[in-house]
PDB file of C-alpha atoms in Angstrom:
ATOM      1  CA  UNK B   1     -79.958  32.318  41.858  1.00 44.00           C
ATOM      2  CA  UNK B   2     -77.600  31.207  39.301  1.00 48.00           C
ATOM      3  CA  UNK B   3     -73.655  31.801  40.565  1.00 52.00           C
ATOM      4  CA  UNK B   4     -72.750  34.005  38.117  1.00 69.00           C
ATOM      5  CA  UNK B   5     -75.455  36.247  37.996  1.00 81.00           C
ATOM      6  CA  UNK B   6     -76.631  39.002  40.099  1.00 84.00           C
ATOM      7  CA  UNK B   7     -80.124  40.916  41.185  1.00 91.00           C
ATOM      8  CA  UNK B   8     -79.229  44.590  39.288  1.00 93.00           C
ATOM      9  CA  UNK B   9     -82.612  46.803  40.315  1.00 93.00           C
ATOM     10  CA  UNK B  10     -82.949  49.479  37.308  1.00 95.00           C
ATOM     11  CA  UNK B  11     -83.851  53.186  38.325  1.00 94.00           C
ATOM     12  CA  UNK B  12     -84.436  56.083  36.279  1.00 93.00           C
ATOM     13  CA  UNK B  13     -81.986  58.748  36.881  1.00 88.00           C
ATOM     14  CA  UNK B  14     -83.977  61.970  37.096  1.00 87.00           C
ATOM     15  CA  UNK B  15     -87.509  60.917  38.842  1.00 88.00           C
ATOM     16  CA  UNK B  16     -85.586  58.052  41.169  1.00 89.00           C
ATOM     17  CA  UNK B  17     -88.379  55.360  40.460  1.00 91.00           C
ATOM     18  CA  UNK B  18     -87.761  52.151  40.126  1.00 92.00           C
ATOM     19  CA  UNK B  19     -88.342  50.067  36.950  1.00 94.00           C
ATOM     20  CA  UNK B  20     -88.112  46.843  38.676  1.00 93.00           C
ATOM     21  CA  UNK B  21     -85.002  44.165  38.935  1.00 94.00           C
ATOM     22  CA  UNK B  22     -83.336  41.487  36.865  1.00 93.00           C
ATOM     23  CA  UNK B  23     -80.551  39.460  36.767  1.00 92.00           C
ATOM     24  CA  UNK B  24     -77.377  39.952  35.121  1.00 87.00           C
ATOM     25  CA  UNK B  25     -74.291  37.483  34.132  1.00 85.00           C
ATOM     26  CA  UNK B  26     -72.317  40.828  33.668  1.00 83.00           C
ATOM     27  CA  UNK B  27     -72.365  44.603  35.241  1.00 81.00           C
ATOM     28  CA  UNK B  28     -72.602  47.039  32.762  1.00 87.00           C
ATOM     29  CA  UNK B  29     -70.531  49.817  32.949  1.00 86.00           C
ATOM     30  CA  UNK B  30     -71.982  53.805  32.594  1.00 87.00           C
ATOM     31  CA  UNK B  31     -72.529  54.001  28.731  1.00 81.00           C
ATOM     32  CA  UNK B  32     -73.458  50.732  28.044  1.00 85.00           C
ATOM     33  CA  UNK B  33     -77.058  49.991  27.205  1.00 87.00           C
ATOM     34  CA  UNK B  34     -79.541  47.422  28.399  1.00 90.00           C
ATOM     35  CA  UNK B  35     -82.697  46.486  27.694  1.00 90.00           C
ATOM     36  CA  UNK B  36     -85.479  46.069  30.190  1.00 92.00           C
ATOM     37  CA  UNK B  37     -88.997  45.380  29.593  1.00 92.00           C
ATOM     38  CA  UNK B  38     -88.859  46.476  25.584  1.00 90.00           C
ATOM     39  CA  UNK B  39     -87.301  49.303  26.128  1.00 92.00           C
ATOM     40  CA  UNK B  40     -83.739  50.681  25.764  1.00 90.00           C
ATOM     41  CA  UNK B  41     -81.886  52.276  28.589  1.00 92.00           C
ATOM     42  CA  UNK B  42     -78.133  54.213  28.646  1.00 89.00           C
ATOM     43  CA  UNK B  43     -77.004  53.334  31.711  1.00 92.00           C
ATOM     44  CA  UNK B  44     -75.372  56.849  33.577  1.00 91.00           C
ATOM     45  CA  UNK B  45     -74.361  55.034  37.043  1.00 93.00           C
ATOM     46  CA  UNK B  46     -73.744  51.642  38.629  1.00 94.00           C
ATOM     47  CA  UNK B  47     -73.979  51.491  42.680  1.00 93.00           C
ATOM     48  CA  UNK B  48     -73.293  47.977  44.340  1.00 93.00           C
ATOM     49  CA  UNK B  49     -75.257  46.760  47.081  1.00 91.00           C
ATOM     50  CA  UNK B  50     -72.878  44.695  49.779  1.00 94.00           C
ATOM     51  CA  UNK B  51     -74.431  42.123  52.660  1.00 93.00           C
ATOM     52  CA  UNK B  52     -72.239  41.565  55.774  1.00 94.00           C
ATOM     53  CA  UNK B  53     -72.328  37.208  55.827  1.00 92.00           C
ATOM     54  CA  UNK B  54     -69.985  35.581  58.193  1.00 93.00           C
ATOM     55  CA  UNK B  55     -67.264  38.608  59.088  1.00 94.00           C
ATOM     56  CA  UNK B  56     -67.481  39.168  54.883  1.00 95.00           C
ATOM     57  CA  UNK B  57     -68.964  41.366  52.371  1.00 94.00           C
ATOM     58  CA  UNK B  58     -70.233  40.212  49.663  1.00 91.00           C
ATOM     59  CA  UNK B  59     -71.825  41.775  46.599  1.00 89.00           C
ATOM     60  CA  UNK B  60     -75.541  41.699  46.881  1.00 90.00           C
ATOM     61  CA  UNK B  61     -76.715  43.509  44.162  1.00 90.00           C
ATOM     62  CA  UNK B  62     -76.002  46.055  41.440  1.00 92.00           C
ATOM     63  CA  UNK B  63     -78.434  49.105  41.215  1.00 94.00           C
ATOM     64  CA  UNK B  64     -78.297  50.717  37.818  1.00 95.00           C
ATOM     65  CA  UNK B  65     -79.548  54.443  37.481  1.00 95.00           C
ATOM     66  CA  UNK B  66     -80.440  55.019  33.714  1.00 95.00           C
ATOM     67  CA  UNK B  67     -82.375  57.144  31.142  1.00 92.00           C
ATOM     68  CA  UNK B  68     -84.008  56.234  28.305  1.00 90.00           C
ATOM     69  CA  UNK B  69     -82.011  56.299  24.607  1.00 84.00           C
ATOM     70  CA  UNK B  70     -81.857  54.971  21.383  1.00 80.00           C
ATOM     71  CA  UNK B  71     -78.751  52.635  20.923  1.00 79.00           C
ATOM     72  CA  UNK B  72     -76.616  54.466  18.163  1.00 75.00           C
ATOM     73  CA  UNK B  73     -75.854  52.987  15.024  1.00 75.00           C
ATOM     74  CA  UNK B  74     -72.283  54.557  14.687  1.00 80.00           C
ATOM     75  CA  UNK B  75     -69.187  53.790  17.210  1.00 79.00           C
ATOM     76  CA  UNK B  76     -65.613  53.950  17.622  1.00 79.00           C
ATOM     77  CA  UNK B  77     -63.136  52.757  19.415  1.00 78.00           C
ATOM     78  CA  UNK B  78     -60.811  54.267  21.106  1.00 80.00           C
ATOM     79  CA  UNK B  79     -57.961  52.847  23.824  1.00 79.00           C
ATOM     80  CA  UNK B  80     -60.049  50.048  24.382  1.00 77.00           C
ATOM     81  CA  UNK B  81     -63.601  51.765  24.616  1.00 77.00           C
ATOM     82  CA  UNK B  82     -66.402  52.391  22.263  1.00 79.00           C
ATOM     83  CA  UNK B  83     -67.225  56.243  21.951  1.00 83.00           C
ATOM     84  CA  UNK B  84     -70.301  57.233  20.115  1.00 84.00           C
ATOM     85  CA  UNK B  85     -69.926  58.769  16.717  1.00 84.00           C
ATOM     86  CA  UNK B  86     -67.069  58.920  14.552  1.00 84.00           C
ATOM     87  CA  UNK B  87     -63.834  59.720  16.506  1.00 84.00           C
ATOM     88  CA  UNK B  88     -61.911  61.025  13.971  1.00 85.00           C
ATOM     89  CA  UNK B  89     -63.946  64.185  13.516  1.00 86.00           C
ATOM     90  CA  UNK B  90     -62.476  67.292  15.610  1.00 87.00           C
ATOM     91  CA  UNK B  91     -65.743  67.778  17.408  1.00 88.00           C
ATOM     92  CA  UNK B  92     -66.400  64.390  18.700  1.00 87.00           C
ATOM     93  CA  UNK B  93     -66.408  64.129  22.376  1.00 86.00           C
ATOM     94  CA  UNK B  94     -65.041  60.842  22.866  1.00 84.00           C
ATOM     95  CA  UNK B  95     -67.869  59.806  25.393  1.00 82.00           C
ATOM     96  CA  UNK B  96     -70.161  56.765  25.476  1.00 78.00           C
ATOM     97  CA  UNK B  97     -73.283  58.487  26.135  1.00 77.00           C
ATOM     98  CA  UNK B  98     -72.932  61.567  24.279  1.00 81.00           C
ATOM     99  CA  UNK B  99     -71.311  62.599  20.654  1.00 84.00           C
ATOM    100  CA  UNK B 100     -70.716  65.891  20.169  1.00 86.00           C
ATOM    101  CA  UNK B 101     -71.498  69.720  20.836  1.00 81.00           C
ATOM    102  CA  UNK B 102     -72.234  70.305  17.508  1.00 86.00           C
ATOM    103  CA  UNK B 103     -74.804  67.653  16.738  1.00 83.00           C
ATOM    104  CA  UNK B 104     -75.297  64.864  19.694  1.00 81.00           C
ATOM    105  CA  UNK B 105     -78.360  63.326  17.662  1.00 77.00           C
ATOM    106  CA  UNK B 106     -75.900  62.594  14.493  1.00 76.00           C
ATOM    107  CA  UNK B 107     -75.439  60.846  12.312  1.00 81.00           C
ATOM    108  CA  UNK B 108     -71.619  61.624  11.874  1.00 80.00           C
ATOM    109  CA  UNK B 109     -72.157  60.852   8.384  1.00 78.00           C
ATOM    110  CA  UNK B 110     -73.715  63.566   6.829  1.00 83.00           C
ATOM    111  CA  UNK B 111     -72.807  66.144   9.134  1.00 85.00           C
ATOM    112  CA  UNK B 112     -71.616  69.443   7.852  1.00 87.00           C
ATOM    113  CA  UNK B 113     -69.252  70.577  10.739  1.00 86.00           C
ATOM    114  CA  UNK B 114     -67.116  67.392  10.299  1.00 84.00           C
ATOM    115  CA  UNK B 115     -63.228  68.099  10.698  1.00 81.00           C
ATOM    116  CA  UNK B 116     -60.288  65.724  11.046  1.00 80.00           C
ATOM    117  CA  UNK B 117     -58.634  65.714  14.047  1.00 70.00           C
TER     118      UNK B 117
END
């Protein structure tokens, strides 16, 4: 295993099966997205995984729980975070896995309940 990366298991959130395991040179955070076997995943959770070695824990692995997604084509950021959609509009919810009330699917765009903030 390479030093900086880690064994991160993938599970889907709702049926708590396992997609399998890779490794990782980072640890995504809930609202990135990864890819795993072709498909795209939001990921909702991140759990670490410690070992007791010589008196000391140490990070095993990272177990991702996820659903599947489309990566959106439109962000923003906002205090150091990308937020899905255009943040600007009145009705966005400033998340990275979800957009608005109004209309989550998007695109900001077009949308006919648009309103500054």
């Amino acid at each position: 295993m390479e030093p900086d990366s880690l064994p991160t298991e993938v599970i889907l959130t709702h049926s708590r099966q396992s997609l399998g395991s890779m490794k990782l040179d980072w640890a995504p955070q809930p609202g990135n997205y990864v890819d795993f076997e072709g498909k795209t995943y939001a990921v909702l959770e991140r759990r670490h995984r410690y070992q007791l070695r010589a008196g000391r824990y140490r990070l095993q692995k990272i177990a991702l729980y996820v659903q599947s997604a489309i990566r959106p084509s439109e962000k923003s950021l906002v205090a150091g975070r990308w937020v899905i959609g255009d943040a600007t509009c009145r009705y966005n919810a400033c998340s990275e896995i979800m957009r608005c009330a109004v209309n989550p699917d998007g695109p900001c765009e077009t949308c006919r309940y648009y309103e500054s903030a």
